[in-house]
Coordinates of C-alpha atoms in Angstrom, one line a residue:
X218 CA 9.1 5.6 22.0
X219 CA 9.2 4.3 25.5
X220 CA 10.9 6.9 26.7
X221 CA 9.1 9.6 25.6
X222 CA 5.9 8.1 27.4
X223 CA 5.9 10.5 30.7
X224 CA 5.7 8.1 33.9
X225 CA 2.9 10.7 35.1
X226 CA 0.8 13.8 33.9
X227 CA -2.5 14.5 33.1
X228 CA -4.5 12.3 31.0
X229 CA -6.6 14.0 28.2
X230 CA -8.4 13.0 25.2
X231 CA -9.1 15.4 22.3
X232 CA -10.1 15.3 18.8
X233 CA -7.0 14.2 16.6
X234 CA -4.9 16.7 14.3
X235 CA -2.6 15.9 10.9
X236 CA 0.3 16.4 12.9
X237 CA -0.8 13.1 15.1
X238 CA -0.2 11.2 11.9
X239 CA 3.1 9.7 13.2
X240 CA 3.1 9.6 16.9
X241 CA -0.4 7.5 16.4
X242 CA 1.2 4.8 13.7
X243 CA 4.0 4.3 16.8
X244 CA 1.6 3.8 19.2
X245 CA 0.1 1.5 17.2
X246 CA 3.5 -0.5 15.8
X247 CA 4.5 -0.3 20.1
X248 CA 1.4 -1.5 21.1
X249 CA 0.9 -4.7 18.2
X250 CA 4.9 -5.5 19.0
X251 CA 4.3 -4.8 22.9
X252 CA 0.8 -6.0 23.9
X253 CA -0.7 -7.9 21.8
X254 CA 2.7 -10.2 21.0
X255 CA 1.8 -12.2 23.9
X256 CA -1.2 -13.5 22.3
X257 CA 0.2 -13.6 18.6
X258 CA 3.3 -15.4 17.2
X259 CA 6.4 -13.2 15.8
X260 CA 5.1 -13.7 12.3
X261 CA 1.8 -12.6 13.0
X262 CA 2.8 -9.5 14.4
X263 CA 5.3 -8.8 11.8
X264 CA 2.3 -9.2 9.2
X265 CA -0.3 -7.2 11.1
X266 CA 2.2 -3.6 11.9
X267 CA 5.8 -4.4 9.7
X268 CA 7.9 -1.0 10.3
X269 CA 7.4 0.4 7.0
X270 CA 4.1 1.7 6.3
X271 CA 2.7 4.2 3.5
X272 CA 2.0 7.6 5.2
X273 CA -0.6 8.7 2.9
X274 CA -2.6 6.0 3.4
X275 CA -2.4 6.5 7.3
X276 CA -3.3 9.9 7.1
X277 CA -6.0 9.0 4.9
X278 CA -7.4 6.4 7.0
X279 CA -7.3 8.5 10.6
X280 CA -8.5 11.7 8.2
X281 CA -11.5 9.7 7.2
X282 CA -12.5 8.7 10.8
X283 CA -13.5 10.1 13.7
X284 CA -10.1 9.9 15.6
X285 CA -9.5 10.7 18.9
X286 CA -6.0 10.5 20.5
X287 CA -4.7 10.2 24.4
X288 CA -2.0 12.8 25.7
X289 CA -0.2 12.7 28.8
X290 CA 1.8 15.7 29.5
X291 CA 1.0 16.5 25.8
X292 CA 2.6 13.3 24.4
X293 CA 0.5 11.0 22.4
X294 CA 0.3 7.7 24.5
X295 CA -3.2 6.1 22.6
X296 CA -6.0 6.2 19.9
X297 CA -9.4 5.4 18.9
X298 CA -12.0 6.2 16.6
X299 CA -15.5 5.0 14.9
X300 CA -16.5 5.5 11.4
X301 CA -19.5 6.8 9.6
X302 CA -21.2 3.5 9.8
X303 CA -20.5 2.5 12.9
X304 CA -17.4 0.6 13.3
X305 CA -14.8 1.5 16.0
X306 CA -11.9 0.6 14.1
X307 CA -9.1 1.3 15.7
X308 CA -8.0 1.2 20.1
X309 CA -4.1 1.0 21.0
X310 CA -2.3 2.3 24.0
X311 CA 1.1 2.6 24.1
X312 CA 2.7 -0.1 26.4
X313 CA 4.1 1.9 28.6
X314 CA 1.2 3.7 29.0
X315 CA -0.7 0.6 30.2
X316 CA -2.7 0.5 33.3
X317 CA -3.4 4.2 33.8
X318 CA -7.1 3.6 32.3
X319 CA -6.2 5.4 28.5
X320 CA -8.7 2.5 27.1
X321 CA -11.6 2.9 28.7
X322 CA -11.1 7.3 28.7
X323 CA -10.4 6.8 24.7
X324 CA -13.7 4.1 24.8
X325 CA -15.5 6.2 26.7
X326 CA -15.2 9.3 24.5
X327 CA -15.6 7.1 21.1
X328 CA -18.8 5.8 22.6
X329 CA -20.6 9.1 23.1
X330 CA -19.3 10.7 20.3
X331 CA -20.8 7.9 18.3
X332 CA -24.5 8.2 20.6
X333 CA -24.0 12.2 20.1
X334 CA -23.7 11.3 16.2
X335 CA -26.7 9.2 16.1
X336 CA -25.3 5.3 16.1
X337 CA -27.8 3.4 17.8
X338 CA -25.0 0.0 17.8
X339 CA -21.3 0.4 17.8
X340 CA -19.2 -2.6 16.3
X341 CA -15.8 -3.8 16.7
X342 CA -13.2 -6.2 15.3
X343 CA -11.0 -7.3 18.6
X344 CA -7.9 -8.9 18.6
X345 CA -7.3 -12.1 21.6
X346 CA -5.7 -9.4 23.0
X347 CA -8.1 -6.5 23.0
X348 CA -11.1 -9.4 23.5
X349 CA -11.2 -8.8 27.8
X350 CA -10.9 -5.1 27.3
X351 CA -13.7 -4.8 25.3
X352 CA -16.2 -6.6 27.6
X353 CA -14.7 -4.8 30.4
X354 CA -16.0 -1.8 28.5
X355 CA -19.8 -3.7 27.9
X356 CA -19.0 -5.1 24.3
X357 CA -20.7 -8.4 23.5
X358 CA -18.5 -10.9 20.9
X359 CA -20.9 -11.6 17.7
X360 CA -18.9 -13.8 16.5
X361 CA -15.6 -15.5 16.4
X362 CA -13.3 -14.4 12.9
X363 CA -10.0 -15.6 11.5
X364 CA -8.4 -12.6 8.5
X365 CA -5.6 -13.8 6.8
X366 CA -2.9 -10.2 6.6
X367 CA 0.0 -10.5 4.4
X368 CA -0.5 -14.3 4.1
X369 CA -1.2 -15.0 8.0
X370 CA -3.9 -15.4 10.0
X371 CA -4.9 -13.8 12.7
X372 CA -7.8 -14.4 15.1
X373 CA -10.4 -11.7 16.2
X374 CA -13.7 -11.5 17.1
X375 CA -16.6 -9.4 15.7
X376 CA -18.0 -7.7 18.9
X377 CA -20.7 -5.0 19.7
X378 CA -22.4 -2.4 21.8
X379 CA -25.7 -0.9 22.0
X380 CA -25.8 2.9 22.3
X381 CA -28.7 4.8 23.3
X382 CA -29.9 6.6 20.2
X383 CA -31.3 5.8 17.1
X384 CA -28.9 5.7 14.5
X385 CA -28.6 6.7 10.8
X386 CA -29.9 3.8 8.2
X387 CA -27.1 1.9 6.2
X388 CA -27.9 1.6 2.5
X389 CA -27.9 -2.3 1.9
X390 CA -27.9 -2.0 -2.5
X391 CA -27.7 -0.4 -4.6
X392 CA -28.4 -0.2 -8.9
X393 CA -25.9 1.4 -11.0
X394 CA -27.5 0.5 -14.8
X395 CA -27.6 -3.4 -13.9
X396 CA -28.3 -5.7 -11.6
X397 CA -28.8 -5.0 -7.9
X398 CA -26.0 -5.9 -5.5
X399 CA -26.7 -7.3 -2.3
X400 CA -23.5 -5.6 -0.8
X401 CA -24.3 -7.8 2.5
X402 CA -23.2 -11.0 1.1
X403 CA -19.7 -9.1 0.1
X404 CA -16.7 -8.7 2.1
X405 CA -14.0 -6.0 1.8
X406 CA -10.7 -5.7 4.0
X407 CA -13.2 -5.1 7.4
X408 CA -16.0 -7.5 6.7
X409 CA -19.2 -6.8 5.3
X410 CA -19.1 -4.5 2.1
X411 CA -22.8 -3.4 3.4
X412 CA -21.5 -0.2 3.7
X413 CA -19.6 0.2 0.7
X414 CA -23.0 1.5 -0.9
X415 CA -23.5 4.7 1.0
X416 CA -19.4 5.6 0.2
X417 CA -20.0 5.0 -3.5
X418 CA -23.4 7.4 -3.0
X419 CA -21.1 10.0 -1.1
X420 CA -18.9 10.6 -3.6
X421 CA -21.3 12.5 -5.2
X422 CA -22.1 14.8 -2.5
X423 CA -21.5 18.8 -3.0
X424 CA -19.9 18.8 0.8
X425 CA -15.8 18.1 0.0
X426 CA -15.6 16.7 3.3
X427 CA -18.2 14.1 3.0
X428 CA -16.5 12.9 -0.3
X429 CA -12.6 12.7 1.5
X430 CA -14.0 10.6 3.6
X431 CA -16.0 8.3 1.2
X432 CA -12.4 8.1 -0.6
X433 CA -10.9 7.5 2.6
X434 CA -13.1 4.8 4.1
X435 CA -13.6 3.3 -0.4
X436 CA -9.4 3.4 -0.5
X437 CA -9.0 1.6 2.5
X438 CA -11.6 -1.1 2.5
X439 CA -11.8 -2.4 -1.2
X440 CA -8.1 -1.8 -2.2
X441 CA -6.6 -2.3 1.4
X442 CA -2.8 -2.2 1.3
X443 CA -3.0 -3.3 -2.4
X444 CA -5.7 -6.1 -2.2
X445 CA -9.1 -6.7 -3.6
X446 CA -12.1 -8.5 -2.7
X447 CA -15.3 -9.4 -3.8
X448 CA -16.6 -5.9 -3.0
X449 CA -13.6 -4.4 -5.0
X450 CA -15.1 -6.4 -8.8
X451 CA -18.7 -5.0 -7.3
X452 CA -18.1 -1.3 -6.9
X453 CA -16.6 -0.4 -10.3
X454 CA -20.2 0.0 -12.0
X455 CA -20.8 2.3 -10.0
X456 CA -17.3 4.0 -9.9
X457 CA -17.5 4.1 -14.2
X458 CA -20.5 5.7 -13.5
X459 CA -18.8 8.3 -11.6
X460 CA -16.3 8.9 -13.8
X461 CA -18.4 9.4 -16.7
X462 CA -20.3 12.3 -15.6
X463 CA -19.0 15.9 -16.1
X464 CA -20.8 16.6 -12.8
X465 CA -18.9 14.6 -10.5
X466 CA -15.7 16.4 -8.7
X467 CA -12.2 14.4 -8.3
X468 CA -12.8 12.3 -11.0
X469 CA -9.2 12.1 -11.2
X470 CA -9.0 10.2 -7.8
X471 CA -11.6 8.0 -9.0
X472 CA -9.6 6.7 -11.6
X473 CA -6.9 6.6 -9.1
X474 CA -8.9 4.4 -7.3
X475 CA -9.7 2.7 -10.5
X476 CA -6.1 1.4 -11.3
X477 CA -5.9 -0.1 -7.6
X478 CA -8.9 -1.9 -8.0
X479 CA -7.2 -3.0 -11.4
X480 CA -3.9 -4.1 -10.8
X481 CA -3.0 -3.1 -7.1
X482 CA 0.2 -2.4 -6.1
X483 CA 1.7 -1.9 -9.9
X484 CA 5.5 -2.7 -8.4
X485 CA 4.4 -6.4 -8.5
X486 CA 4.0 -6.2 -12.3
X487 CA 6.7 -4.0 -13.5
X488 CA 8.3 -3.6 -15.9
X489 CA 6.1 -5.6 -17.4
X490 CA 2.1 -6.4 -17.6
X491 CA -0.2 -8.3 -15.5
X492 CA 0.6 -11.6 -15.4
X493 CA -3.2 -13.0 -15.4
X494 CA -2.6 -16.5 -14.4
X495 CA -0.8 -15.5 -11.3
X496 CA -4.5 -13.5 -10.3
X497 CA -6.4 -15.2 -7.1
X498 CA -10.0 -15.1 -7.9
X499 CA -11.2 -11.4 -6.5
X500 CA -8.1 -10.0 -8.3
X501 CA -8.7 -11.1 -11.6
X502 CA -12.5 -10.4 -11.0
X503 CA -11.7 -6.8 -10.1
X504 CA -9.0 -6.6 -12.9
X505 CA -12.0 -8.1 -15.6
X506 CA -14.8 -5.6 -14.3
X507 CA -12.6 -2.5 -14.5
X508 CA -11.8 -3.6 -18.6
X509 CA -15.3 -3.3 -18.9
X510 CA -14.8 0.5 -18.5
X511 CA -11.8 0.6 -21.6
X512 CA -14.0 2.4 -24.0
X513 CA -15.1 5.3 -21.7
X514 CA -11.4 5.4 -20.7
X515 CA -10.7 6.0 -24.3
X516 CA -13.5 8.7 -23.8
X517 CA -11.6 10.5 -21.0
X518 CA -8.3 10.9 -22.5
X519 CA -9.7 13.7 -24.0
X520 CA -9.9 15.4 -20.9
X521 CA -6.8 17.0 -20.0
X522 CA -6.8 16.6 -16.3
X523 CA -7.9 13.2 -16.8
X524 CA -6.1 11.9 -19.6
X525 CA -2.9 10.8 -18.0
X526 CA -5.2 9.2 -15.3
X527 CA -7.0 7.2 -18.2
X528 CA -3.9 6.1 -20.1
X529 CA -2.3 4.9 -17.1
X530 CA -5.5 2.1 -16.7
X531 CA -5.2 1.4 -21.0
X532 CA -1.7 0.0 -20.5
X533 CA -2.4 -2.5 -18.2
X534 CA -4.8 -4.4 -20.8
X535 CA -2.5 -5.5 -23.1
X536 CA -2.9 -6.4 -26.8
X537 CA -6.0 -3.8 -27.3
X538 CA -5.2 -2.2 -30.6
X539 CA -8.2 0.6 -30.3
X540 CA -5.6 1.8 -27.2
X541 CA -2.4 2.8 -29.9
X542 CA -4.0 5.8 -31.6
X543 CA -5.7 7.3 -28.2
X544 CA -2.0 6.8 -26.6
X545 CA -0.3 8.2 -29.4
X546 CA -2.5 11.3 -30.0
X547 CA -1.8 11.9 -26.2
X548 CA 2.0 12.5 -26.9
X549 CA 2.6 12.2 -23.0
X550 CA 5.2 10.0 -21.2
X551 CA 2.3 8.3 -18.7
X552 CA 1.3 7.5 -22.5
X553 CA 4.2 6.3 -23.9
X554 CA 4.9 3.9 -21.2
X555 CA 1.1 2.6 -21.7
X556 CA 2.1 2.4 -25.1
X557 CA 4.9 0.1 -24.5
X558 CA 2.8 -2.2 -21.8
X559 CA 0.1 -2.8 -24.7
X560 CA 2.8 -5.2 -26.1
X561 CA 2.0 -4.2 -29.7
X562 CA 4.4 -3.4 -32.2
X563 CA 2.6 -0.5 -33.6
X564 CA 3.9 1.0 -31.1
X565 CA 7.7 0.8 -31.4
X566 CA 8.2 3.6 -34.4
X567 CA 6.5 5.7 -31.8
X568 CA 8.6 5.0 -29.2
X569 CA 11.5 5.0 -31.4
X570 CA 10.4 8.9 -32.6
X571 CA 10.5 9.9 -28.7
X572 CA 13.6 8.5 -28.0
X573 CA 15.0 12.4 -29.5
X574 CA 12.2 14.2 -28.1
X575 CA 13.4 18.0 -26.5
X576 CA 11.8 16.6 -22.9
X577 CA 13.9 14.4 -21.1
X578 CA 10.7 12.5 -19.2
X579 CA 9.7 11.5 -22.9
X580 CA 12.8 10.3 -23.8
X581 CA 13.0 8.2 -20.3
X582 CA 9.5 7.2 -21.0
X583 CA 10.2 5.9 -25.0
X584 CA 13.1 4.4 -24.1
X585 CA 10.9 1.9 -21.0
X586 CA 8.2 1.5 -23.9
X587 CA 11.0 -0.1 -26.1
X588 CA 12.2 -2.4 -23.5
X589 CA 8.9 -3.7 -23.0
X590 CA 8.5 -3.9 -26.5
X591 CA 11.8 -5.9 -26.8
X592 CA 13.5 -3.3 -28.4
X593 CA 17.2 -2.6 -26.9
X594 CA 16.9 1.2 -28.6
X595 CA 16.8 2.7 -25.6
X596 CA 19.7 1.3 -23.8
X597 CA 21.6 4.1 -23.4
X598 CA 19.0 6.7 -22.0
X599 CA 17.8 4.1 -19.5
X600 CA 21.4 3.2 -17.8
X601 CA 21.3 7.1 -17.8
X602 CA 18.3 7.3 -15.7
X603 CA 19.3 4.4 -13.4
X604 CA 22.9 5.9 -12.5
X605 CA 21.8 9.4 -11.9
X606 CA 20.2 10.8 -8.8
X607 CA 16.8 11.1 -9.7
X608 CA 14.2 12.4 -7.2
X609 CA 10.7 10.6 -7.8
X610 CA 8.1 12.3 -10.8
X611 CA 4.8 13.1 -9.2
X612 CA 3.5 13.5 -13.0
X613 CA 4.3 9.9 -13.6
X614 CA 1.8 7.0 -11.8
X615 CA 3.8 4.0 -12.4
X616 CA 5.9 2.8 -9.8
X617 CA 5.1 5.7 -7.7
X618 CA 6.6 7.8 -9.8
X619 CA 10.3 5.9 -9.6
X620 CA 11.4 6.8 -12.5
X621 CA 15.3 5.5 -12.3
X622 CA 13.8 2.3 -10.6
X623 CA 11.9 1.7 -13.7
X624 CA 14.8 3.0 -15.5
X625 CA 16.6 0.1 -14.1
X626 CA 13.7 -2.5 -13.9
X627 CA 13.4 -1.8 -17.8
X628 CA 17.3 -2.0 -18.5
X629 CA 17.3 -5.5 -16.7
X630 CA 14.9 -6.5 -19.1
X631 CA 17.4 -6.3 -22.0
X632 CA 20.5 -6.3 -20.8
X633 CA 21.7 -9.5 -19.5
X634 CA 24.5 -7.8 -16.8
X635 CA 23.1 -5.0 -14.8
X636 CA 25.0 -5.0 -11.8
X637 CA 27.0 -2.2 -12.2
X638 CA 24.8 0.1 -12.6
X639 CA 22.5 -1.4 -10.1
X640 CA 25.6 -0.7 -7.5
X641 CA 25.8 3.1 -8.7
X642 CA 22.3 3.1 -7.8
X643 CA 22.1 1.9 -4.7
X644 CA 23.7 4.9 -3.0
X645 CA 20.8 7.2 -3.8
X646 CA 17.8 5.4 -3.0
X647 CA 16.0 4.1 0.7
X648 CA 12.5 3.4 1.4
X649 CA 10.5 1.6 -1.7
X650 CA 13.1 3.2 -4.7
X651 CA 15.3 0.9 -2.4
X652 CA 13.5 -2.2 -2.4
X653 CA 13.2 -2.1 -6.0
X654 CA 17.1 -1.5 -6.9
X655 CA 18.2 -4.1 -3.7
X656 CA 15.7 -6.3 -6.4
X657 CA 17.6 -6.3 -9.1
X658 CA 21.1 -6.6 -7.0
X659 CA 20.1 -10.0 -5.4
X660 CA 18.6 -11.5 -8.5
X661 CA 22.5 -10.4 -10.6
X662 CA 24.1 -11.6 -8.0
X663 CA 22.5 -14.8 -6.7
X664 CA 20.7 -15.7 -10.3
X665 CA 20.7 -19.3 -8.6
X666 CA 17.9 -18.4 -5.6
X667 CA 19.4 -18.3 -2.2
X668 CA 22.4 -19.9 -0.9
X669 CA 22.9 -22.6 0.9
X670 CA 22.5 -22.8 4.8
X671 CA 25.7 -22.2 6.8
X672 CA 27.8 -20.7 3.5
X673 CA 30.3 -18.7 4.9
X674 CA 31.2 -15.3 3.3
X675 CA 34.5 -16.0 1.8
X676 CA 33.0 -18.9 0.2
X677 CA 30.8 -16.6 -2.1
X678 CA 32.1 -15.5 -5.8
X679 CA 33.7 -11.9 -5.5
X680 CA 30.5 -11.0 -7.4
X681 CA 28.4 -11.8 -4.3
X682 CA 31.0 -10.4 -1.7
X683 CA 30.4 -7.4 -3.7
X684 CA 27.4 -7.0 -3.3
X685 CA 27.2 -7.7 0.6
X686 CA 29.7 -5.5 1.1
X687 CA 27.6 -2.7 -0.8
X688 CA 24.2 -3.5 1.2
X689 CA 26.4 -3.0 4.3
X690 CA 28.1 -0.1 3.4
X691 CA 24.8 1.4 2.5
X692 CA 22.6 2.3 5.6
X693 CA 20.4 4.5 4.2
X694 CA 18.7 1.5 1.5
X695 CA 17.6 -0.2 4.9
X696 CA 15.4 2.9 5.8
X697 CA 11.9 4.0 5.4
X698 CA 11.6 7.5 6.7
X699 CA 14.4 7.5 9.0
X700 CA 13.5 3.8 10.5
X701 CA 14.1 0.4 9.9
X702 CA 12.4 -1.0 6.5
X703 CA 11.5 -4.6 7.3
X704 CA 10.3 -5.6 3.5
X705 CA 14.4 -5.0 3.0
X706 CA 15.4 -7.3 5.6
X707 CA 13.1 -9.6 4.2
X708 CA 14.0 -9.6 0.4
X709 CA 17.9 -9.8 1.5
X710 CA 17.3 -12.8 4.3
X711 CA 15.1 -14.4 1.3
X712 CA 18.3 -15.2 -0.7
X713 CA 19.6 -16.9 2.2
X714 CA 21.3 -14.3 3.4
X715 CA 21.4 -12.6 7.5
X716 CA 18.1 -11.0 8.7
X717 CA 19.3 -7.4 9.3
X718 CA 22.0 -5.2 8.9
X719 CA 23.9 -5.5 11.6
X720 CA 23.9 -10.0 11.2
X721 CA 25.2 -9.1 7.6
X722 CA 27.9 -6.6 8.9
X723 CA 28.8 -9.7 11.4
X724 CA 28.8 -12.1 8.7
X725 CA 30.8 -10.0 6.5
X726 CA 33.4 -9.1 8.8
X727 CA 33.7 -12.6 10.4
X728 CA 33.7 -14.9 7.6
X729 CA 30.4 -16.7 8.9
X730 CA 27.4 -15.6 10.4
X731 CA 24.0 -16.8 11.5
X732 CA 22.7 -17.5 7.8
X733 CA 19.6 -18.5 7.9
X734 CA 17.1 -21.1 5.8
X735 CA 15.6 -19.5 3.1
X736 CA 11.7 -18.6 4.3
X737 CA 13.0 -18.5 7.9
X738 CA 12.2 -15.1 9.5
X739 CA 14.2 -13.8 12.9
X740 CA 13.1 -11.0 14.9

């Protein structure tokens, strides 16, 4: 990216465009890794912008606020924005870009779009780094914070500005048939859920635009990156409430929304259910409010555009018999799988019936039910699914629609020796399918945890060289999008093994390497 950063040019800020979407996440991943490292420890940085990201919810996030990017010479060199209620979310500049005054033009322009809109305070969440910038720019600090992001944590600093307007009023509760919910005293990913409310209202609204970006701002605050907080248990009232009524448009994302609030990120359950006593205490709060919604779910499987959507959410509450006849009448694979989660054995003659259906997803999808049901039926069609070259189901929610991960994840299940086709797989997948078939690899081949400290390569079993050999041999498992997939280095350098591709080529080819201490993490 440095390079592309003209050394001169005109500066000019304009409203962002979809086709930002990328050029703005590598401003941001330059400017975290560039800038701000000087205030924040390798780890820390690595937790707050890893390489991989999930585009959809980028785009969703700079969709759903007012975004404005820097250009010099045309080339995106910095971003801001501010949201509906009045939180300026986002500020990076490129590195190399530094010291040409892209801040304050980007701050400048945020500031009176936002008085132009009707904000009468503008509030910000600064990094150490950001911190001097900001009261450069005539920010006060509020108040000192410490967020924990993917298990570190970082300091910042709650800071503000008035603007010269009165602005639009924030609604601080709200009912939804029980009691009323100070949404002040709640937190979500950015703070204060007080303005989680007004989003819930939106979605409602008859304007599309105003609902996108009630989803937008809902999808990244109360299920941010796949976790929930006490705002995320609060807000499903309301969201049943939504989902329930005919009236409502994009129900279906609703219950998308739903299933994150539920169980997050669903690859750390598969291929089996929720394991409830590994819930922190806003997880299994969320988790317990959404099962409060089961019988309407039953309800709105009856709905063909939101049946699949339903079923999904019934199979992660396990043990529920009322669930078997509303899955089975569906006759769906999202259904069959659900089926198979419940866990009860009503549902294995189903599965077993599927297992000849005419549609090959039905037959994939009886034969995961069985393994979850402990039933090696199925054997066959899943190592079919995990050797071939499947591209990813948009029809099917679990596992983002992975279905020869699954495939695989199920086969593991039953199977004591899945290696082989584990190594077939391998060649076909990068990005997440990856993560989930390099997964399986490590734990058949190193069953033990990670090796020793200092083992040398030719001291592994030939089962291990194997697989080293075939994680080196394979460049496109380490990528995400054409660029480097850290959660890959990290799962391989977890068993003991080197951080990075090119350490493991190095280890492999000269019978030692730099292995490092399990937990360790190298840049």
């Amino acid at each position: 990216m440095s390079s592309d950063v003209p050394p001169f040019g005109e500066l000019v800020i304009r409203r962002y465009e979809q086709a930002d979407a990328g050029a703005t996440r590598r401003v941001f991943h330059a400017a975290v890794h560039g800038t701000a490292s000087r205030d924040y420890t390798p780890e820390q940085v690595q937790a707050w912008a890893p390489a991989d990201f999930d585009e959809v919810r980028w785009r969703g996030r700079r969709a759903a606020s007012y975004t404005y990017v820097a250009c010099l010479d045309g080339v995106v060199v910095g971003f801001s924005d501010f949201t509906d209620d009045g939180l300026l979310d986002m500020l990076f500049v490129h590195p190399d870009a530094g010291g040409r005054g892209v801040a304050r033009a980007l701050v400048d322009r945020v500031l009176r779009e936002a008085t132009a809109a009707g904000h009468r305070r503008l509030r910000v969440h600064a990094s150490l780094t950001a911190r001097p910038a900001f009261e450069r720019f005539g920010f006060v600090v509020d108040a000192a914070r410490v967020v924990e992001v993917r298990g570190q944590r970082l300091r910042n600093f709650d800071m503000s500005i008035a603007l010269t307007t009165p602005g639009r009023p924030r609604a601080g509760r709200l009912r939804h048939d029980g009691p009323m919910v100070d949404w002040a005293t709640l937190r979500h990913a950015y703070g204060s859920a007080e303005d989680t409310p007004g989003h819930l209202t939106a979605l409602r609204s008859a304007d599309e635009e105003e609902r996108r970006v009630a989803f937008g701002e809902l999808y990244a605050s109360i299920t941010h990156q796949g976790n929930r907080y006490s705002a995320s248990a609060a807000a499903v009232p309301a969201l049943l409430e939504l989902v329930a009524d005919p009236a409502v448009p994009d129900r279906d994302l609703l219950l998308y929304l739903l299933g994150l609030i539920a169980v997050g990120a669903d690859a750390a359950w598969l291929p089996g259910g929720v394991r409830r006593d590994e819930l922190g205490p806003d997880e299994a709060g969320a988790y317990h409010a959404v099962a409060s919604g089961l019988p309407l779910l039953d309800t709105l499987t009856a709905e063909p555009e939101l049946a699949d959507s339903a079923a999904y959410l019934l199979g992660w509450y396990p043990g529920r018999p009322e669930s078997v006849p509303v899955l089975a009448r569906l006759n769906t694979p999202t259904a069959l799988v659900a089926l198979g989660l419940l866990g009860l054995a009503e549902g294995v003659p189903i599965a077993e019936r599927a297992l000849t259906d005419e549609r090959p997803l039905m037959r994939w999808a009886a034969a995961v039910a069985l393994a979850h049901l402990h039933d090696d039926g199925g054997r066959a069609e899943l190592l079919r699914w995990a050797t071939g070259d499947h591209p990813t189901e948009p029809t099917i929610g679990y596992l983002n629609g992975d279905v020869a991960g699954l495939a695989l994840l199920s086969l593991e299940s039953i199977v004591e020796d899945v290696l082989e086709p584990a190594l077939v797989r391998l060649a076909h997948v990068s990005a997440e399918p990856a993560l989930t078939t390099i997964g399986v690899l490590l734990r058949q081949a190193f069953p033990g945890g990670p090796i020793a400290a200092g083992t040398a390569f030719p001291e592994l079993t030939e089962r291990r060289r194997r697989v080293v050999r075939a994680l080196v041999d394979t460049p496109g498992a380490w990528l995400y999008d054409g660029v480097d997939f850290t959660n890959v280095r990290l799962l391989i350098s977890d068993y003991g093994l080197p951080h990075g591709r090119d350490r493991l080529r190095a280890y492999l080819t000269t019978g030692s390497g730099p292995v490092i201490v399990p937990g360790e993490r190298l840049s």
